[in-house]
mmCIF file of C-alpha atoms in Angstrom:
data_model
loop_
_atom_site.group_PDB
_atom_site.id
_atom_site.type_symbol
_atom_site.label_atom_id
_atom_site.label_comp_id
_atom_site.label_asym_id
_atom_site.label_seq_id
_atom_site.Cartn_x
_atom_site.Cartn_y
_atom_site.Cartn_z
ATOM 1 C CA UNK T 1 51.027 181.508 103.390
ATOM 2 C CA UNK T 2 53.335 178.959 105.777
ATOM 3 C CA UNK T 3 54.076 175.320 104.927
ATOM 4 C CA UNK T 4 55.858 173.191 107.668
ATOM 5 C CA UNK T 5 59.307 172.024 107.037
ATOM 6 C CA UNK T 6 60.040 167.971 108.085
ATOM 7 C CA UNK T 7 63.085 166.274 108.632
ATOM 8 C CA UNK T 8 64.225 163.004 106.872
ATOM 9 C CA UNK T 9 61.948 160.959 109.636
ATOM 10 C CA UNK T 10 59.294 163.272 108.771
ATOM 11 C CA UNK T 11 59.525 165.378 112.325
ATOM 12 C CA UNK T 12 57.644 169.067 112.066
ATOM 13 C CA UNK T 13 60.941 171.365 112.689
ATOM 14 C CA UNK T 14 59.568 174.896 111.994
ATOM 15 C CA UNK T 15 57.336 176.708 109.640
ATOM 16 C CA UNK T 16 58.423 178.783 106.834
ATOM 17 C CA UNK T 17 56.634 182.372 104.872
ATOM 18 C CA UNK T 18 56.262 181.772 101.307
ATOM 19 C CA UNK T 19 55.140 183.929 98.439
ATOM 20 C CA UNK T 20 51.254 184.056 98.154
ATOM 21 C CA UNK T 21 51.837 185.008 94.221
ATOM 22 C CA UNK T 22 53.402 181.555 94.032
ATOM 23 C CA UNK T 23 51.974 179.240 96.410
ATOM 24 C CA UNK T 24 48.525 180.901 96.932
ATOM 25 C CA UNK T 25 46.838 181.770 93.416
ATOM 26 C CA UNK T 26 44.010 180.407 92.262
ATOM 27 C CA UNK T 27 44.824 176.935 90.559
ATOM 28 C CA UNK T 28 43.682 177.473 86.526
ATOM 29 C CA UNK T 29 42.878 174.219 85.270
ATOM 30 C CA UNK T 30 42.476 175.101 81.866
ATOM 31 C CA UNK T 31 45.932 177.113 81.861
ATOM 32 C CA UNK T 32 47.164 174.130 83.257
ATOM 33 C CA UNK T 33 46.026 171.523 80.906
ATOM 34 C CA UNK T 34 47.337 173.856 77.744
ATOM 35 C CA UNK T 35 50.055 174.087 78.704
ATOM 36 C CA UNK T 36 50.260 170.305 79.497
ATOM 37 C CA UNK T 37 49.019 169.622 76.553
ATOM 38 C CA UNK T 38 51.747 171.621 74.395
ATOM 39 C CA UNK T 39 54.315 170.298 76.523
ATOM 40 C CA UNK T 40 53.803 166.355 75.785
ATOM 41 C CA UNK T 41 53.240 167.466 72.170
ATOM 42 C CA UNK T 42 57.170 168.963 71.648
ATOM 43 C CA UNK T 43 57.993 165.509 73.101
ATOM 44 C CA UNK T 44 56.660 164.196 70.025
ATOM 45 C CA UNK T 45 59.578 163.166 67.345
ATOM 46 C CA UNK T 46 57.160 163.469 64.285
ATOM 47 C CA UNK T 47 58.973 161.459 62.180
ATOM 48 C CA UNK T 48 56.449 159.569 60.056
ATOM 49 C CA UNK T 49 56.238 159.681 56.890
ATOM 50 C CA UNK T 50 55.478 157.867 53.391
ATOM 51 C CA UNK T 51 55.742 158.739 49.836
ATOM 52 C CA UNK T 52 53.755 160.083 47.518
ATOM 53 C CA UNK T 53 53.420 158.766 44.098
ATOM 54 C CA UNK T 54 55.518 161.409 42.888
ATOM 55 C CA UNK T 55 58.483 160.671 45.166
ATOM 56 C CA UNK T 56 58.086 156.654 44.867
ATOM 57 C CA UNK T 57 60.913 155.244 42.816
ATOM 58 C CA UNK T 58 60.052 153.038 39.344
ATOM 59 C CA UNK T 59 59.603 152.766 35.739
ATOM 60 C CA UNK T 60 57.546 155.231 33.902
ATOM 61 C CA UNK T 61 56.902 152.434 31.236
ATOM 62 C CA UNK T 62 52.975 151.829 30.526
ATOM 63 C CA UNK T 63 52.465 148.363 33.075
ATOM 64 C CA UNK T 64 50.282 146.630 29.944
ATOM 65 C CA UNK T 65 48.752 147.702 26.333
ATOM 66 C CA UNK T 66 45.538 149.738 26.919
ATOM 67 C CA UNK T 67 43.099 147.413 24.829
ATOM 68 C CA UNK T 68 42.975 143.758 23.919
ATOM 69 C CA UNK T 69 43.876 142.567 27.346
ATOM 70 C CA UNK T 70 40.397 142.503 28.991
ATOM 71 C CA UNK T 71 41.574 143.832 31.985
ATOM 72 C CA UNK T 72 41.372 146.916 33.940
ATOM 73 C CA UNK T 73 43.463 150.162 32.252
ATOM 74 C CA UNK T 74 46.544 151.000 34.259
ATOM 75 C CA UNK T 75 49.107 152.989 33.508
ATOM 76 C CA UNK T 76 51.963 153.941 36.461
ATOM 77 C CA UNK T 77 53.733 151.310 38.653
ATOM 78 C CA UNK T 78 53.951 154.265 41.372
ATOM 79 C CA UNK T 79 49.994 154.432 41.326
ATOM 80 C CA UNK T 80 48.247 153.958 44.711
ATOM 81 C CA UNK T 81 46.164 151.654 43.986
ATOM 82 C CA UNK T 82 49.137 149.330 43.116
ATOM 83 C CA UNK T 83 51.443 146.972 45.475
ATOM 84 C CA UNK T 84 54.558 149.369 46.110
ATOM 85 C CA UNK T 85 53.149 152.544 45.170
ATOM 86 C CA UNK T 86 52.526 155.880 46.893
ATOM 87 C CA UNK T 87 50.498 156.454 49.644
ATOM 88 C CA UNK T 88 47.722 159.037 49.508
ATOM 89 C CA UNK T 89 46.941 161.245 52.073
ATOM 90 C CA UNK T 90 50.028 159.352 54.280
ATOM 91 C CA UNK T 91 51.610 160.543 57.207
ATOM 92 C CA UNK T 92 54.710 163.236 56.752
ATOM 93 C CA UNK T 93 57.230 164.642 59.136
ATOM 94 C CA UNK T 94 56.023 167.556 60.920
ATOM 95 C CA UNK T 95 56.631 169.077 64.365
ATOM 96 C CA UNK T 96 53.750 168.949 66.936
ATOM 97 C CA UNK T 97 55.169 171.587 68.931
ATOM 98 C CA UNK T 98 52.880 174.552 70.574
ATOM 99 C CA UNK T 99 53.869 178.816 70.910
ATOM 100 C CA UNK T 100 52.364 179.364 74.510
ATOM 101 C CA UNK T 101 53.359 182.775 75.834
ATOM 102 C CA UNK T 102 55.801 183.200 78.591
ATOM 103 C CA UNK T 103 52.916 184.425 80.998
ATOM 104 C CA UNK T 104 50.478 181.022 80.287
ATOM 105 C CA UNK T 105 53.446 178.913 81.577
ATOM 106 C CA UNK T 106 54.416 180.813 84.222
ATOM 107 C CA UNK T 107 50.668 181.136 85.369
ATOM 108 C CA UNK T 108 50.581 177.463 84.664
ATOM 109 C CA UNK T 109 53.595 176.333 86.898
ATOM 110 C CA UNK T 110 51.962 178.922 90.030
ATOM 111 C CA UNK T 111 49.074 176.891 89.294
ATOM 112 C CA UNK T 112 50.064 173.486 89.793
ATOM 113 C CA UNK T 113 52.396 174.444 92.509
ATOM 114 C CA UNK T 114 49.450 176.442 94.415
ATOM 115 C CA UNK T 115 47.387 173.170 94.031
ATOM 116 C CA UNK T 116 49.760 170.695 95.680
ATOM 117 C CA UNK T 117 50.047 173.219 98.538
ATOM 118 C CA UNK T 118 46.427 173.540 98.985
ATOM 119 C CA UNK T 119 45.956 169.606 98.732
ATOM 120 C CA UNK T 120 48.396 168.862 101.094
ATOM 121 C CA UNK T 121 50.436 167.129 98.110
ATOM 122 C CA UNK T 122 53.616 169.412 98.645
ATOM 123 C CA UNK T 123 56.096 168.435 101.160
ATOM 124 C CA UNK T 124 59.051 170.561 102.506
ATOM 125 C CA UNK T 125 61.815 168.477 103.836
ATOM 126 C CA UNK T 126 64.979 169.594 105.193
ATOM 127 C CA UNK T 127 67.322 166.498 105.159
ATOM 128 C CA UNK T 128 67.270 165.345 101.521
ATOM 129 C CA UNK T 129 70.816 165.849 100.526
ATOM 130 C CA UNK T 130 73.274 163.432 101.298
ATOM 131 C CA UNK T 131 76.760 163.029 100.991
ATOM 132 C CA UNK T 132 76.803 159.243 98.812
ATOM 133 C CA UNK T 133 74.237 158.363 96.649
ATOM 134 C CA UNK T 134 71.595 155.817 99.131
ATOM 135 C CA UNK T 135 68.319 154.401 97.232
ATOM 136 C CA UNK T 136 67.168 152.866 100.556
ATOM 137 C CA UNK T 137 68.190 156.115 102.248
ATOM 138 C CA UNK T 138 66.264 157.874 99.733
ATOM 139 C CA UNK T 139 63.235 155.303 99.638
ATOM 140 C CA UNK T 140 62.992 155.492 103.672
ATOM 141 C CA UNK T 141 63.096 159.431 103.873
ATOM 142 C CA UNK T 142 60.113 159.328 101.159
ATOM 143 C CA UNK T 143 58.266 156.959 102.910
ATOM 144 C CA UNK T 144 58.688 158.969 106.066
ATOM 145 C CA UNK T 145 57.073 161.766 104.540
ATOM 146 C CA UNK T 146 54.201 159.713 103.195
ATOM 147 C CA UNK T 147 55.719 160.121 99.710
ATOM 148 C CA UNK T 148 56.159 156.654 98.830
ATOM 149 C CA UNK T 149 54.127 155.968 95.841
ATOM 150 C CA UNK T 150 55.056 158.587 93.534
ATOM 151 C CA UNK T 151 57.509 161.479 94.488
ATOM 152 C CA UNK T 152 59.290 164.515 92.382
ATOM 153 C CA UNK T 153 62.065 165.957 94.656
ATOM 154 C CA UNK T 154 62.950 169.474 93.839
ATOM 155 C CA UNK T 155 66.495 170.620 95.015
ATOM 156 C CA UNK T 156 67.883 174.304 95.141
ATOM 157 C CA UNK T 157 70.449 173.546 93.220
ATOM 158 C CA UNK T 158 71.733 170.715 90.934
ATOM 159 C CA UNK T 159 72.835 167.440 93.407
ATOM 160 C CA UNK T 160 74.085 164.526 91.750
ATOM 161 C CA UNK T 161 74.174 162.159 95.069
ATOM 162 C CA UNK T 162 70.276 163.068 95.393
ATOM 163 C CA UNK T 163 69.683 162.174 91.523
ATOM 164 C CA UNK T 164 71.491 158.749 91.239
ATOM 165 C CA UNK T 165 70.042 158.142 94.839
ATOM 166 C CA UNK T 166 66.200 158.144 93.166
ATOM 167 C CA UNK T 167 67.739 157.057 89.820
ATOM 168 C CA UNK T 168 66.800 153.210 90.487
ATOM 169 C CA UNK T 169 63.767 154.051 92.840
ATOM 170 C CA UNK T 170 60.226 153.594 90.923
ATOM 171 C CA UNK T 171 58.317 156.951 89.981
ATOM 172 C CA UNK T 172 60.830 158.777 91.924
ATOM 173 C CA UNK T 173 62.064 161.983 89.572
ATOM 174 C CA UNK T 174 64.260 164.350 91.367
ATOM 175 C CA UNK T 175 65.084 168.142 89.338
ATOM 176 C CA UNK T 176 66.485 171.232 90.129
ATOM 177 C CA UNK T 177 64.039 173.950 91.029
ATOM 178 C CA UNK T 178 65.360 175.898 87.295
ATOM 179 C CA UNK T 179 63.863 172.740 85.509
ATOM 180 C CA UNK T 180 60.673 172.740 87.148
ATOM 181 C CA UNK T 181 57.683 172.142 84.797
ATOM 182 C CA UNK T 182 54.252 171.554 84.525
ATOM 183 C CA UNK T 183 54.216 167.791 83.070
ATOM 184 C CA UNK T 184 56.320 166.459 85.743
ATOM 185 C CA UNK T 185 54.463 168.026 88.185
ATOM 186 C CA UNK T 186 51.483 167.094 87.052
ATOM 187 C CA UNK T 187 52.524 163.090 86.415
ATOM 188 C CA UNK T 188 53.598 162.386 90.004
ATOM 189 C CA UNK T 189 51.100 162.608 93.029
ATOM 190 C CA UNK T 190 53.621 164.350 95.458
ATOM 191 C CA UNK T 191 56.148 167.072 95.435
ATOM 192 C CA UNK T 192 59.303 167.132 97.821
ATOM 193 C CA UNK T 193 60.894 170.387 97.711
ATOM 194 C CA UNK T 194 63.863 171.781 99.853
ATOM 195 C CA UNK T 195 63.749 174.894 101.709
ATOM 196 C CA UNK T 196 66.333 176.011 98.887
ATOM 197 C CA UNK T 197 63.920 175.293 96.062
ATOM 198 C CA UNK T 198 61.607 176.998 97.387
ATOM 199 C CA UNK T 199 63.053 180.508 97.426
ATOM 200 C CA UNK T 200 64.638 179.313 93.977
ATOM 201 C CA UNK T 201 61.039 178.851 92.806
ATOM 202 C CA UNK T 202 59.970 182.382 94.531
ATOM 203 C CA UNK T 203 62.574 183.990 92.549
ATOM 204 C CA UNK T 204 62.121 182.385 88.882
ATOM 205 C CA UNK T 205 58.089 182.774 89.031
ATOM 206 C CA UNK T 206 57.538 185.194 91.740
ATOM 207 C CA UNK T 207 56.409 188.776 90.132
ATOM 208 C CA UNK T 208 54.814 189.879 87.272
ATOM 209 C CA UNK T 209 57.465 189.489 83.574
ATOM 210 C CA UNK T 210 55.804 192.580 82.134
ATOM 211 C CA UNK T 211 57.097 195.135 84.796
ATOM 212 C CA UNK T 212 60.683 193.323 84.826
ATOM 213 C CA UNK T 213 62.825 195.404 82.650
ATOM 214 C CA UNK T 214 66.830 195.175 82.485
ATOM 215 C CA UNK T 215 68.418 196.628 85.471
ATOM 216 C CA UNK T 216 70.095 199.660 84.848
ATOM 217 C CA UNK T 217 74.148 199.670 84.883
ATOM 218 C CA UNK T 218 75.684 200.979 88.090
ATOM 219 C CA UNK T 219 76.377 205.350 87.651
ATOM 220 C CA UNK T 220 74.487 205.619 84.349
ATOM 221 C CA UNK T 221 71.456 207.493 86.804
ATOM 222 C CA UNK T 222 73.685 209.336 88.481
ATOM 223 C CA UNK T 223 75.089 211.214 85.474
ATOM 224 C CA UNK T 224 72.370 211.989 83.921
ATOM 225 C CA UNK T 225 71.834 212.639 79.895
ATOM 226 C CA UNK T 226 74.754 211.268 77.840
ATOM 227 C CA UNK T 227 76.239 213.490 75.206
ATOM 228 C CA UNK T 228 74.664 214.723 72.551
ATOM 229 C CA UNK T 229 74.388 213.008 69.365
ATOM 230 C CA UNK T 230 76.900 213.682 66.146
ATOM 231 C CA UNK T 231 73.567 215.019 64.068
ATOM 232 C CA UNK T 232 71.934 217.356 66.741
ATOM 233 C CA UNK T 233 75.273 218.938 67.654
ATOM 234 C CA UNK T 234 76.276 219.718 63.735
ATOM 235 C CA UNK T 235 72.665 221.418 63.495
ATOM 236 C CA UNK T 236 73.212 223.618 66.512
ATOM 237 C CA UNK T 237 76.413 224.340 65.412
ATOM 238 C CA UNK T 238 75.699 224.904 61.560
ATOM 239 C CA UNK T 239 74.873 228.279 60.515
ATOM 240 C CA UNK T 240 71.596 229.462 58.959
ATOM 241 C CA UNK T 241 70.661 229.158 55.371
ATOM 242 C CA UNK T 242 71.251 232.301 54.522
ATOM 243 C CA UNK T 243 75.194 232.480 55.654
ATOM 244 C CA UNK T 244 75.667 228.899 54.276
ATOM 245 C CA UNK T 245 74.859 229.442 50.428
ATOM 246 C CA UNK T 246 73.055 232.294 48.562
ATOM 247 C CA UNK T 247 69.985 232.006 47.272
ATOM 248 C CA UNK T 248 69.788 230.757 43.467
ATOM 249 C CA UNK T 249 69.120 233.621 40.914
ATOM 250 C CA UNK T 250 66.191 233.323 39.428
ATOM 251 C CA UNK T 251 66.152 232.835 34.984
ATOM 252 C CA UNK T 252 65.484 236.061 34.376
ATOM 253 C CA UNK T 253 67.693 237.803 37.265
ATOM 254 C CA UNK T 254 70.350 235.551 35.662
ATOM 255 C CA UNK T 255 69.934 236.392 31.645
ATOM 256 C CA UNK T 256 70.199 240.081 32.325
ATOM 257 C CA UNK T 257 73.734 242.214 32.743
ATOM 258 C CA UNK T 258 74.823 242.991 36.286
ATOM 259 C CA UNK T 259 73.764 246.907 37.099
ATOM 260 C CA UNK T 260 71.118 246.546 34.474
ATOM 261 C CA UNK T 261 67.529 246.638 35.791
ATOM 262 C CA UNK T 262 64.006 247.379 34.221
ATOM 263 C CA UNK T 263 64.326 250.930 35.255
#
């Protein structure tokens, strides 16, 4: 798959080849929705809390006597039917986070990247970086490439100047490629990436995590098998059982004096 690289003025410069496994997969809307909901739920604080009648402070004395007043009987001041009492089935502090497998997260990110590339919302730009922060310059650049309404700018490495330039722009956000996530991509109409960000995304989200293994240290494979374990070496050098210790005599043989036999 090929994408067009543009300059800060919107002019086409070249075509670059991108990995189909990252930018050319069939978008899975179910997985995107699942990861998006999980990510938004993880942002919830979940600190709402109420007290039950057993947690509210108050006297344990009976409010009024049981009979003779013509009113309803009542006992504890902390009853939920009284003002200032406990709350029945109220909210308590909880975590809204959901556990999502890594493979599902990776598929969701690849699906969003592919969907953006498919509908033309993914723009590759070469001249997004600036030496000094300038909101007006970044706004002109986004306007020239048609990403003026809402844009997520992705850089290869953290870029402080670009981050400060977009801080005062409405519906504009800057992220390095390592912090790319489903929610921010879905919440912005356009995805603006640099060629360095494209390569970083391919390195991060390309391939199958199931076949990735920890790299073997240099020289380990050439040296052959390592030393024999201590337990194995001891078992090889140990003498046979018959030589190590004599067999235990039976009780009858132990009771008879040496040299005597049944014969």
